[in-house]
Coordinates of C-alpha atoms and ligand atoms in Angstrom, one line a residue:
Chain B
X1 CA -101.7 -46.2 115.3
X2 CA -105.3 -45.2 115.9
X3 CA -107.5 -46.3 113.0
X4 CA -110.5 -44.2 114.0
X5 CA -111.0 -41.6 116.7
X6 CA -114.2 -39.8 117.7
X7 CA -114.0 -36.8 120.0
X8 CA -117.2 -35.5 121.5
X9 CA -119.3 -36.5 118.4
X10 CA -123.0 -35.6 118.3
X11 CA -125.5 -36.5 115.6
X12 CA -128.9 -35.1 115.0
X13 CA -131.2 -36.2 112.2
X14 CA -133.0 -33.2 110.9
X15 CA -136.3 -33.7 109.2
X16 CA -138.6 -31.3 107.4
X17 CA -141.7 -33.3 108.3
X18 CA -141.1 -34.6 111.7
X19 CA -139.2 -33.9 114.9
X20 CA -135.5 -33.8 114.9
X21 CA -133.9 -36.8 116.4
X22 CA -130.8 -36.8 118.6
X23 CA -129.1 -40.1 117.6
X24 CA -125.7 -39.8 119.3
X25 CA -124.5 -37.7 122.2
X26 CA -120.9 -37.0 123.0
X27 CA -119.3 -40.1 121.6
X28 CA -115.6 -40.5 122.5
X29 CA -114.0 -43.5 121.0
X30 CA -110.6 -44.7 119.9
X31 CA -110.2 -47.7 117.7
X32 CA -106.7 -49.2 117.5
X33 CA -105.6 -50.5 114.1
X34 CA -105.3 -54.2 113.2
X35 CA -108.2 -55.4 115.3
X36 CA -111.8 -56.3 115.1
X37 CA -113.8 -53.8 117.1
X38 CA -117.4 -54.5 118.0
X39 CA -120.3 -52.0 118.4
X40 CA -123.1 -53.6 120.4
X41 CA -126.4 -52.3 121.6
X42 CA -130.1 -52.6 121.3
X43 CA -132.2 -51.6 118.2
X44 CA -132.1 -47.9 117.6
X45 CA -129.1 -47.4 119.9
X46 CA -127.1 -45.5 117.2
X47 CA -124.7 -48.1 115.9
X48 CA -125.4 -47.6 112.2
X49 CA -125.3 -43.9 112.7
X50 CA -121.9 -44.1 114.3
X51 CA -120.6 -46.3 111.5
X52 CA -122.0 -44.0 108.9
X53 CA -120.3 -41.0 110.5
X54 CA -117.0 -42.7 110.6
X55 CA -117.4 -43.8 106.9
X56 CA -118.0 -40.2 105.8
X57 CA -121.6 -40.9 104.8
X58 CA -122.8 -38.5 107.4
X59 CA -121.3 -35.4 109.0
X60 CA -121.7 -34.9 112.7
X61 CA -123.6 -32.0 114.2
X62 CA -120.7 -31.4 116.5
X63 CA -117.3 -33.0 117.3
X64 CA -114.3 -34.3 115.5
X65 CA -113.7 -37.5 113.7
X66 CA -110.3 -38.7 112.6
X67 CA -110.0 -41.7 110.3
X68 CA -106.5 -43.3 109.6
X69 CA -104.9 -40.1 110.9
X70 CA -106.9 -37.8 108.6
X71 CA -109.6 -35.3 109.6
X72 CA -112.9 -36.6 108.3
X73 CA -114.1 -33.1 107.4
X74 CA -111.1 -32.1 105.3
X75 CA -109.9 -35.3 103.6
X76 CA -113.1 -37.0 102.6
X77 CA -111.9 -38.3 99.3
X78 CA -108.5 -39.6 100.6
X79 CA -110.3 -41.3 103.5
X80 CA -112.9 -42.9 101.1
X81 CA -110.1 -44.4 99.0
X82 CA -108.8 -46.3 102.0
X83 CA -112.0 -47.4 103.8
X84 CA -115.1 -49.3 102.9
X85 CA -118.5 -50.2 104.4
X86 CA -121.1 -52.9 104.0
X87 CA -124.5 -53.3 105.5
X88 CA -126.5 -56.4 106.6
X89 CA -129.2 -55.6 104.0
X90 CA -127.7 -57.3 101.0
X91 CA -128.4 -54.8 98.3
X92 CA -126.3 -54.2 95.2
X93 CA -127.3 -53.3 91.7
X94 CA -130.1 -55.8 91.0
X95 CA -129.6 -56.4 87.3
X96 CA -125.9 -56.7 87.5
X97 CA -124.2 -60.1 88.2
X98 CA -121.8 -60.4 91.1
X99 CA -118.8 -60.1 88.8
X100 CA -120.2 -57.0 87.1
X101 CA -121.2 -55.5 90.5
X102 CA -117.6 -56.0 91.8
X103 CA -116.2 -54.6 88.6
X104 CA -118.4 -51.6 88.8
X105 CA -117.6 -50.8 92.4
X106 CA -113.8 -51.4 91.8
X107 CA -114.1 -48.8 89.0
X108 CA -115.6 -46.3 91.4
X109 CA -112.4 -46.6 93.4
X110 CA -110.4 -46.0 90.2
X111 CA -109.4 -49.6 90.1
X112 CA -109.4 -51.8 87.0
X113 CA -107.9 -55.1 88.2
X114 CA -109.3 -58.4 87.3
X115 CA -107.1 -60.2 89.8
X116 CA -108.7 -58.5 92.8
X117 CA -112.2 -59.6 91.6
X118 CA -111.1 -63.1 90.8
X119 CA -109.6 -63.5 94.2
X120 CA -112.7 -62.2 96.0
X121 CA -115.0 -64.4 94.0
X122 CA -112.8 -67.4 94.9
X123 CA -112.4 -66.4 98.5
X124 CA -116.1 -66.1 99.0
X125 CA -116.9 -69.2 97.0
X126 CA -119.0 -67.4 94.4
X127 CA -117.6 -69.0 91.3
X128 CA -120.8 -70.8 90.5
X129 CA -122.9 -67.7 90.9
X130 CA -120.7 -65.0 89.5
X131 CA -122.7 -64.7 86.3
X132 CA -126.2 -64.8 87.7
X133 CA -128.1 -61.5 88.1
X134 CA -127.9 -60.3 91.7
X135 CA -131.6 -60.3 92.3
X136 CA -131.8 -64.0 91.5
X137 CA -129.2 -65.1 94.1
X138 CA -130.1 -66.6 97.5
X139 CA -129.9 -64.3 100.5
X140 CA -126.7 -66.1 101.6
X141 CA -125.0 -65.5 98.3
X142 CA -126.2 -61.9 98.1
X143 CA -124.7 -61.4 101.5
X144 CA -121.4 -62.9 100.3
X145 CA -121.2 -60.6 97.3
X146 CA -122.1 -57.6 99.4
X147 CA -119.4 -58.5 101.8
X148 CA -116.9 -59.1 99.0
X149 CA -117.7 -55.7 97.6
X150 CA -116.3 -54.1 100.8
X151 CA -112.9 -55.4 99.9
X152 CA -112.6 -54.3 96.2
X153 CA -110.4 -51.4 97.1
X154 CA -108.1 -53.3 99.5
X155 CA -109.3 -51.0 102.3
X156 CA -107.3 -50.5 105.5
X157 CA -110.5 -50.0 107.6
X158 CA -113.8 -51.7 106.9
X159 CA -117.1 -51.1 108.6
X160 CA -119.4 -54.1 108.7
X161 CA -123.0 -53.3 109.8
X162 CA -124.6 -56.6 110.8
X163 CA -122.7 -58.7 108.2
X164 CA -124.5 -61.9 109.0
X165 CA -128.0 -60.6 109.4
X166 CA -130.7 -63.0 108.3
X167 CA -128.4 -65.9 107.5
X168 CA -128.8 -69.5 108.5
X169 CA -126.4 -70.5 111.4
X170 CA -124.1 -72.5 109.1
X171 CA -123.6 -69.8 106.5
X172 CA -123.3 -67.2 109.2
X173 CA -120.5 -69.2 110.9
X174 CA -118.7 -69.7 107.6
X175 CA -118.9 -66.0 106.9
X176 CA -117.6 -65.1 110.3
X177 CA -114.6 -67.3 109.7
X178 CA -114.0 -65.6 106.4
X179 CA -114.1 -62.2 108.1
X180 CA -111.6 -63.3 110.7
X181 CA -109.4 -64.8 108.0
X182 CA -109.5 -61.6 105.9
X183 CA -108.7 -59.5 108.9
X184 CA -105.7 -61.6 110.0
X185 CA -104.4 -62.1 106.5
X186 CA -104.5 -58.5 105.4
X187 CA -103.8 -56.9 108.8
X188 CA -106.7 -54.5 108.5
X189 CA -109.1 -52.9 111.0
X190 CA -112.7 -54.0 111.1
X191 CA -115.5 -52.2 112.9
X192 CA -118.5 -54.4 113.2
X193 CA -122.0 -54.3 114.6
X194 CA -124.0 -57.3 115.4
X195 CA -126.9 -58.6 117.4
X196 CA -125.4 -62.1 117.7
X197 CA -123.4 -62.3 120.9
X198 CA -121.7 -65.4 119.8
X199 CA -120.5 -63.5 116.8
X200 CA -119.1 -60.7 118.9
X201 CA -117.5 -63.2 121.2
X202 CA -115.9 -65.1 118.3
X203 CA -114.7 -62.0 116.4
X204 CA -114.2 -59.0 118.5
X205 CA -111.0 -58.0 120.2
X206 CA -112.7 -55.0 121.8
X207 CA -116.2 -54.0 122.2
X208 CA -118.2 -50.8 122.9
X209 CA -121.7 -50.9 124.1
X210 CA -124.0 -48.2 122.9
X211 CA -127.4 -47.5 124.5
X212 CA -129.7 -44.7 123.5
X213 CA -126.9 -42.8 121.7
X214 CA -124.3 -43.1 124.4
X215 CA -121.4 -45.4 124.9
X216 CA -122.1 -47.1 128.3
X217 CA -119.2 -49.5 128.4
X218 CA -116.0 -50.1 126.5
X219 CA -113.2 -52.6 126.7
X220 CA -112.1 -56.2 125.9
X221 CA -114.5 -59.0 126.7
X222 CA -113.0 -59.9 130.1
X223 CA -113.0 -56.3 131.2
X224 CA -116.6 -55.9 130.3
X225 CA -117.6 -59.0 132.3
X226 CA -115.5 -58.0 135.3
X227 CA -116.7 -54.5 135.2
X228 CA -120.3 -55.6 135.4
X229 CA -119.3 -58.3 138.0
X230 CA -120.7 -61.0 135.7
X231 CA -120.2 -64.3 137.4
X232 CA -119.9 -67.8 136.1
X233 CA -122.6 -70.1 137.4
X234 CA -122.5 -73.7 138.6
X235 CA -126.0 -75.1 138.8
X236 CA -126.6 -78.3 140.7
X237 CA -129.8 -80.3 141.0
X238 CA -129.6 -82.2 144.3
X239 CA -131.7 -84.6 146.3
X240 CA -131.8 -83.0 149.8
X241 CA -130.5 -79.9 151.6
X242 CA -127.1 -78.5 150.9
X243 CA -125.8 -76.6 153.9
X244 CA -123.9 -73.3 153.5
X245 CA -120.4 -74.2 152.1
X246 CA -117.2 -72.6 153.1
X247 CA -115.3 -72.6 149.8
X248 CA -113.2 -69.8 148.3
X249 CA -114.5 -68.2 145.2
X250 CA -118.2 -68.6 145.8
X251 CA -119.9 -65.2 145.8
X252 CA -123.4 -66.2 146.7
X253 CA -125.9 -68.9 146.0
X254 CA -129.5 -69.1 145.0
X255 CA -132.0 -71.9 145.8
X256 CA -135.1 -72.7 143.8
X257 CA -136.7 -76.0 144.8
X258 CA -134.2 -78.7 144.2
X259 CA -131.9 -76.4 142.2
X260 CA -128.9 -74.6 143.6
X261 CA -127.1 -72.0 141.7
X262 CA -123.6 -71.0 142.8
X263 CA -122.2 -67.7 141.5
X264 CA -118.4 -68.1 141.4
X265 CA -115.4 -66.1 140.2
X266 CA -114.2 -68.9 137.9
X267 CA -116.2 -72.0 137.2
X268 CA -113.3 -74.1 135.9
X269 CA -111.2 -73.6 139.0
X270 CA -114.0 -74.1 141.5
X271 CA -116.0 -76.9 140.0
X272 CA -114.2 -79.9 141.6
X273 CA -114.1 -78.3 145.1
X274 CA -117.8 -77.6 145.0
X275 CA -118.7 -81.0 143.7
X276 CA -116.5 -82.8 146.2
X277 CA -118.0 -80.8 149.1
X278 CA -121.6 -81.0 148.0
X279 CA -121.5 -84.8 147.4
X280 CA -120.7 -85.2 151.1
X281 CA -124.2 -84.0 151.9
X282 CA -126.5 -84.9 149.1
X283 CA -126.8 -87.0 145.9
X284 CA -126.1 -84.9 142.8
X285 CA -128.5 -85.5 140.0
X286 CA -127.3 -83.0 137.4
X287 CA -124.6 -80.3 137.0
X288 CA -124.7 -77.4 134.6
X289 CA -121.7 -75.0 134.3
X290 CA -122.4 -71.7 132.6
X291 CA -119.6 -69.2 132.0
X292 CA -120.7 -65.6 132.0
X293 CA -121.1 -64.5 128.3
X294 CA -121.7 -61.4 126.4
X295 CA -125.4 -62.1 126.3
X296 CA -125.4 -61.5 130.1
X297 CA -123.4 -58.3 129.6
X298 CA -125.8 -57.2 126.8
X299 CA -128.9 -57.8 128.9
X300 CA -127.4 -55.9 131.8
X301 CA -126.3 -52.9 129.7
X302 CA -129.5 -52.6 127.7
X303 CA -131.6 -52.2 130.8
Chain Q
X1 CA -102.7 -34.1 87.5
X2 CA -100.3 -37.0 87.6
X3 CA -100.7 -40.1 85.4
X4 CA -101.9 -42.5 88.1
X5 CA -104.3 -39.8 89.3
X6 CA -105.6 -39.3 85.8
X7 CA -106.0 -43.1 85.4
X8 CA -108.1 -43.3 88.6
X9 CA -110.2 -40.4 87.5
X10 CA -110.8 -42.1 84.2
X11 CA -111.9 -45.4 85.7
X12 CA -114.1 -43.6 88.2
X13 CA -115.9 -42.0 85.3
X14 CA -115.9 -45.2 83.2
X15 CA -117.6 -46.9 86.2
X16 CA -120.8 -45.2 85.4
X17 CA -120.6 -45.7 81.6
X18 CA -120.0 -49.4 82.3
X19 CA -122.9 -49.8 84.6
X20 CA -125.4 -47.8 82.5
X21 CA -124.2 -49.6 79.4
X22 CA -124.9 -53.1 80.9
X23 CA -128.2 -52.1 82.4
X24 CA -129.3 -50.6 79.1
X25 CA -128.2 -53.5 77.1
X26 CA -130.0 -56.0 79.4
X27 CA -133.2 -54.1 79.4
X28 CA -135.6 -54.9 76.6
X29 CA -137.4 -51.6 76.8
X30 CA -134.3 -49.8 75.8
X31 CA -135.1 -50.8 72.2
X32 CA -138.4 -48.9 72.6
X33 CA -136.7 -45.9 74.1
X34 CA -133.9 -45.8 71.4
X35 CA -135.8 -46.8 68.3
X36 CA -139.6 -47.0 68.7
X37 CA -140.6 -43.7 70.3
X38 CA -138.2 -41.6 68.2
X39 CA -139.5 -43.2 65.0
X40 CA -143.1 -42.9 66.0
X41 CA -142.6 -39.2 66.7
X42 CA -140.9 -38.7 63.4
X43 CA -143.6 -40.5 61.5
X44 CA -146.6 -38.8 63.2
X45 CA -145.1 -35.3 62.8
X46 CA -144.0 -36.0 59.2
X47 CA -147.4 -37.4 58.2
X48 CA -149.2 -34.5 59.8
X49 CA -147.0 -32.2 57.8
X50 CA -147.8 -34.0 54.6
X51 CA -151.5 -33.9 55.4
X52 CA -151.3 -30.2 56.0
X53 CA -149.5 -29.8 52.7
X54 CA -146.6 -27.9 54.3
X55 CA -143.9 -26.5 52.1
X56 CA -140.6 -28.3 52.1
X57 CA -139.0 -25.7 54.4
X58 CA -141.8 -25.8 56.9
X59 CA -141.8 -29.6 56.9
X60 CA -138.1 -29.5 57.6
X61 CA -138.7 -27.0 60.4
X62 CA -141.1 -29.2 62.4
X63 CA -139.2 -32.4 61.6
X64 CA -136.0 -30.9 62.9
X65 CA -138.0 -30.1 66.1
X66 CA -139.2 -33.7 66.4
X67 CA -135.7 -35.1 65.9
X68 CA -134.1 -32.8 68.3
X69 CA -136.7 -33.5 71.0
X70 CA -136.2 -37.2 70.6
X71 CA -132.5 -37.2 70.9
X72 CA -132.5 -34.8 73.8
X73 CA -134.9 -37.0 75.6
X74 CA -132.8 -40.0 75.0
X75 CA -129.5 -38.5 76.0
X76 CA -131.0 -37.2 79.2
X77 CA -132.2 -40.6 80.4
X78 CA -128.8 -42.0 81.2
X79 CA -127.8 -39.1 83.5
X80 CA -131.3 -39.0 85.0
X81 CA -131.1 -42.7 85.9
X82 CA -127.6 -42.6 87.3
X83 CA -128.8 -42.1 90.9
X84 CA -132.1 -43.8 90.3
X85 CA -130.4 -47.1 89.6
X86 CA -128.8 -46.9 93.0
X87 CA -132.0 -45.8 94.7
X88 CA -134.1 -48.6 93.2
X89 CA -131.5 -51.1 94.2
X90 CA -131.3 -49.5 97.7
X91 CA -127.5 -49.4 97.3
X92 CA -126.8 -45.7 97.0
X93 CA -124.7 -45.9 100.1
X94 CA -122.0 -47.8 98.3
X95 CA -121.8 -45.4 95.4
X96 CA -121.7 -42.4 97.7
X97 CA -119.1 -43.9 100.0
X98 CA -116.7 -44.4 97.1
X99 CA -114.3 -41.6 96.1
X100 CA -116.2 -41.2 92.8
X101 CA -117.5 -37.6 92.4
X102 CA -120.6 -36.1 90.9
X103 CA -118.5 -35.2 88.0
X104 CA -117.5 -38.8 87.4
X105 CA -121.1 -39.9 87.8
X106 CA -122.5 -37.4 85.3
X107 CA -119.8 -37.6 82.8
X108 CA -119.7 -41.4 82.8
X109 CA -123.4 -41.9 82.4
X110 CA -123.7 -39.0 79.9
X111 CA -121.3 -40.7 77.5
X112 CA -123.7 -43.6 77.2
X113 CA -126.5 -41.1 76.7
X114 CA -124.5 -39.4 73.9
X115 CA -124.0 -42.8 72.2
X116 CA -127.7 -43.6 72.4
X117 CA -128.6 -40.1 71.2
X118 CA -126.2 -40.2 68.3
X119 CA -127.5 -43.7 67.3
X120 CA -131.0 -42.4 67.3
X121 CA -130.0 -39.3 65.3
X122 CA -128.5 -41.5 62.6
X123 CA -131.6 -43.7 62.4
X124 CA -133.9 -40.6 62.3
X125 CA -131.7 -38.9 59.7
X126 CA -131.9 -41.9 57.4
X127 CA -135.6 -42.6 57.9
X128 CA -136.4 -38.9 57.6
X129 CA -134.6 -38.8 54.3
X130 CA -136.2 -42.0 53.0
X131 CA -139.7 -41.1 54.1
X132 CA -140.0 -37.3 53.8
X133 CA -136.9 -36.3 51.8
X134 CA -135.5 -34.5 54.8
X135 CA -131.8 -33.9 54.6
X136 CA -130.4 -33.4 58.1
X137 CA -126.9 -33.2 56.8
X138 CA -127.4 -30.0 54.9
X139 CA -125.0 -28.0 57.1
X140 CA -121.2 -28.4 57.3
X141 CA -120.0 -31.2 59.5
X142 CA -118.6 -28.9 62.2
X143 CA -122.0 -27.2 62.5
X144 CA -123.8 -30.5 62.9
X145 CA -121.4 -31.7 65.6
X146 CA -121.7 -28.4 67.5
X147 CA -125.5 -28.6 67.2
X148 CA -125.6 -32.2 68.5
X149 CA -123.1 -31.5 71.3
X150 CA -125.0 -28.5 72.4
X151 CA -128.2 -30.5 72.6
X152 CA -126.5 -33.3 74.4
X153 CA -125.1 -31.0 77.0
X154 CA -128.5 -29.5 77.5
X155 CA -129.7 -33.0 78.0
X156 CA -127.0 -33.6 80.6
X157 CA -128.3 -30.5 82.5
X158 CA -131.8 -32.0 82.6
X159 CA -130.3 -35.2 84.1
X160 CA -128.3 -33.3 86.6
X161 CA -131.3 -31.3 87.7
X162 CA -133.1 -34.6 88.4
X163 CA -130.2 -35.9 90.4
X164 CA -130.2 -32.8 92.5
X165 CA -134.0 -33.0 93.1
X166 CA -133.6 -36.7 94.0
X167 CA -131.0 -35.9 96.6
X168 CA -133.2 -33.2 98.0
X169 CA -136.6 -34.8 97.9
X170 CA -136.1 -38.6 97.5
X171 CA -137.1 -40.8 94.7
X172 CA -140.5 -39.1 94.1
X173 CA -138.5 -36.4 92.2
X174 CA -138.2 -38.9 89.4
X175 CA -141.1 -37.1 87.6
X176 CA -138.9 -34.0 87.4
X177 CA -137.1 -35.4 84.4
X178 CA -140.3 -35.7 82.4
X179 CA -141.6 -32.4 83.6
X180 CA -138.4 -30.6 82.7
X181 CA -138.4 -32.1 79.1
X182 CA -142.1 -31.2 78.7
X183 CA -141.5 -27.6 79.8
X184 CA -138.5 -27.3 77.5
X185 CA -140.5 -28.8 74.6
X186 CA -143.1 -26.1 75.2
X187 CA -140.7 -23.2 75.5
X188 CA -137.7 -23.8 73.2
X189 CA -139.7 -23.9 70.0
X190 CA -139.7 -27.5 69.0
X191 CA -142.7 -27.1 66.6
X192 CA -142.8 -23.3 66.2
X193 CA -140.5 -20.4 66.3
X194 CA -140.2 -18.8 69.8
X195 CA -141.3 -15.5 68.3
X196 CA -144.9 -16.8 68.4
X197 CA -144.7 -16.8 72.2
X198 CA -145.7 -13.8 74.2
X199 CA -142.7 -11.6 74.9
X200 CA -142.7 -12.3 78.7
X201 CA -142.7 -16.1 78.0
X202 CA -140.0 -15.7 75.4
X203 CA -137.6 -14.4 78.0
X204 CA -137.7 -17.8 79.5
X205 CA -137.2 -19.5 76.1
X206 CA -134.0 -17.5 75.7
X207 CA -132.5 -18.8 78.8
X208 CA -132.9 -22.4 77.6
X209 CA -129.8 -23.5 75.7
X210 CA -131.8 -25.8 73.4
X211 CA -133.7 -22.7 72.0
X212 CA -130.5 -21.3 70.5
X213 CA -129.2 -24.6 69.2
X214 CA -132.5 -25.1 67.3
X215 CA -132.3 -21.6 65.9
X216 CA -128.7 -22.3 64.8
X217 CA -129.6 -25.6 63.1
X218 CA -132.6 -24.1 61.4
X219 CA -130.6 -21.2 60.1
X220 CA -129.2 -23.7 57.5
X221 CA -132.8 -24.3 56.4
X222 CA -133.6 -20.7 55.6
X223 CA -135.0 -19.6 59.0
X224 CA -133.3 -16.5 60.4
X225 CA -132.5 -16.8 64.1
X226 CA -134.4 -14.4 66.3
X227 CA -131.2 -13.7 68.2
X228 CA -127.7 -13.3 67.0
X229 CA -124.8 -15.5 68.1
X230 CA -127.0 -18.5 68.7
X231 CA -124.1 -20.9 69.2
X232 CA -122.3 -18.7 71.6
X233 CA -125.4 -18.0 73.6
X234 CA -126.3 -21.7 73.7
X235 CA -122.9 -22.8 74.8
X236 CA -122.6 -19.9 77.2
X237 CA -125.8 -20.9 78.9
X238 CA -124.7 -24.5 79.0
X239 CA -121.5 -23.7 80.8
X240 CA -123.2 -21.3 83.2
X241 CA -125.8 -24.0 84.1
X242 CA -123.1 -26.6 84.5
X243 CA -121.3 -24.4 87.0
X244 CA -124.5 -23.5 88.9
X245 CA -125.7 -27.2 88.8
X246 CA -122.4 -28.5 90.2
X247 CA -122.5 -25.9 92.9
X248 CA -126.1 -26.8 93.9
X249 CA -125.3 -30.5 93.9
X250 CA -122.4 -30.0 96.2
X251 CA -124.5 -28.0 98.6
X252 CA -127.4 -30.5 98.4
X253 CA -124.9 -33.3 99.2
X254 CA -123.6 -31.4 102.2
X255 CA -127.1 -31.0 103.5
X256 CA -128.0 -34.6 102.9
X257 CA -125.0 -35.8 104.8
X258 CA -125.8 -33.4 107.7
X259 CA -129.5 -34.3 107.9
X260 CA -129.2 -38.0 107.2
X261 CA -131.4 -38.1 104.1
X262 CA -128.5 -40.0 102.5
X263 CA -129.2 -43.0 104.6
X264 CA -133.0 -42.9 104.0
X265 CA -132.5 -43.9 100.4
X266 CA -130.4 -46.9 101.3
X267 CA -132.7 -49.0 103.5
Ligands
ATP1 N1 -132.1 -41.3 108.3 C1 -132.7 -41.1 109.6 N2 -133.5 -40.1 109.8 C2 -134.0 -39.9 111.0 N3 -133.8 -40.7 112.1 C3 -133.0 -41.7 111.9 C4 -132.4 -42.0 110.7 N4 -131.6 -43.1 110.8 C5 -131.7 -43.5 112.1 N5 -132.5 -42.7 112.8 C6 -132.9 -42.8 114.2 O1 -131.7 -42.7 115.0 C7 -131.6 -43.6 116.0 C8 -130.4 -44.5 115.8 O2 -130.6 -45.3 114.7 P1 -129.5 -46.3 114.2 O3 -130.0 -46.9 112.9 O4 -128.1 -45.7 114.2 O5 -129.6 -47.5 115.3 P2 -128.9 -48.9 115.3 O6 -128.2 -49.0 116.6 O7 -128.2 -49.2 114.1 O8 -130.2 -49.9 115.4 P3 -130.4 -51.3 114.7 O9 -129.8 -52.3 115.7 O10 -131.9 -51.4 114.7 O11 -129.8 -51.3 113.4 C9 -132.9 -44.4 115.9 O12 -133.8 -43.8 116.9 C10 -133.4 -44.1 114.5 O13 -134.8 -44.1 114.5
MG2 MG1 -128.3 -50.5 112.5

């Protein structure tokens, strides 16, 4: 099934005091269920806007949005019962404790179930902090509670807007793992935005790149790399001249001083051939192998 | 409505009572709001009345005004704050993305307001009696309940108006709550009968529900209402404004979702 579908969606922010802002133009998107779908793109690209539209917080200027098979214009309440959203700025009611916050938000979904809250507190390792006022928590714990909140209604579709923003690498990694565990365990669909390419690589089954309000590329990670002809790189520092090599899989090479960079189709497959061949001519001082990553894709697409 | 549906609706409403109750309980200044200011107002008005050597009826007249104003102001707070709590915490997104409706929000928070208002009324009734011999229970119980409910609903309307203005103009609209109570205080005859107002202004007084509830209450203290059917008029206006208010809120919400102002409160 399709968890979310956008057809020719446009969004304009109207303002009384300043110019209207066209934030999204003709977005077409299909997100299959039971996967983690990433929305990537530079600041101001329109990721939060797109997520807010799908989460029924905004209504589009034009176009149709379908969430879990329901028309987002007609079935707002039904959709809201089955989805949830969270944002990277960890803000919940300041003077309420994590437990009280979770209880309050569960109530807003018509749910009064202590078990769900106990489970979330345990899952996000918040036992120690569950009775401390929210504004006294560390950023990491705030982020955990905010993330936990998005699951109080057992949603089928969750939107996570930069869920690990501003966290130290260790906590960020642990939260990523939790997100993955939750998704696998509960078979839900997650739509996530992030500026951390490692996060997208680790979590996302599919990715859409947004730039300046438009989707510029879409697909799984390999497809994106191939589409942009992103190459793996084998970088060799050598003493002496390396002549042109006749090896399959080398697309081209670059030379800067003593450093040679070979752009290849697959570094794992070609490494030994290249090393064998090169060492016939020169002494190798250092080898670096770099697989093409999302960072390259990102840089390319944000241009 | 089926039973599970009813249960969900109930919890969605209780959500806002729960939240307001905890925040209220945790906030030291609540004591001031609920106890201190109403008592100060009762005392100052009562003492002024004694100094001016007012008759028992006239003293009752202005004390009833002071008490009514206090409890209306108190009962309005909870509804007024219901969106503000979210706006201050920059978390309004999460309340709005839930299936809870404006009705849930207003009804839930209002219940806490009614509780506070009722508590204040009891305290004022007792202190008014001890200090100034004022008997606020002079009318039959059903009359007292109808009077208080009428005032509480009027208070709910003030809170609703603030919510609507907040949605339209952002958190600066907070002042609206105070402005509205001040205008009501001036026009609905808290310390004087509305008949002292010029006829053009009086027209406005008559479209405020509280005017009629005050006249109804005072009719048990020997003051004849300037308009017949006070209770019916008061409740009629309350219902009318509830309908208009809900309609405007829904429209304001539609607009906020279209223009994106919803997001501006969040971050
Ligand atoms: N409430 C709003 N009113 C007016 N313009 C807005 C509003 N929210 C966003 N915009 C504008 O719309 C565009 C898209 O913003 P959006 O927040 O969706 O980008 P984003 O991809 O989430 O960026 P970031 O990575 O910085 O979070 C930006 O130019 C932004 O300035
Ligand atoms: Mg964003």
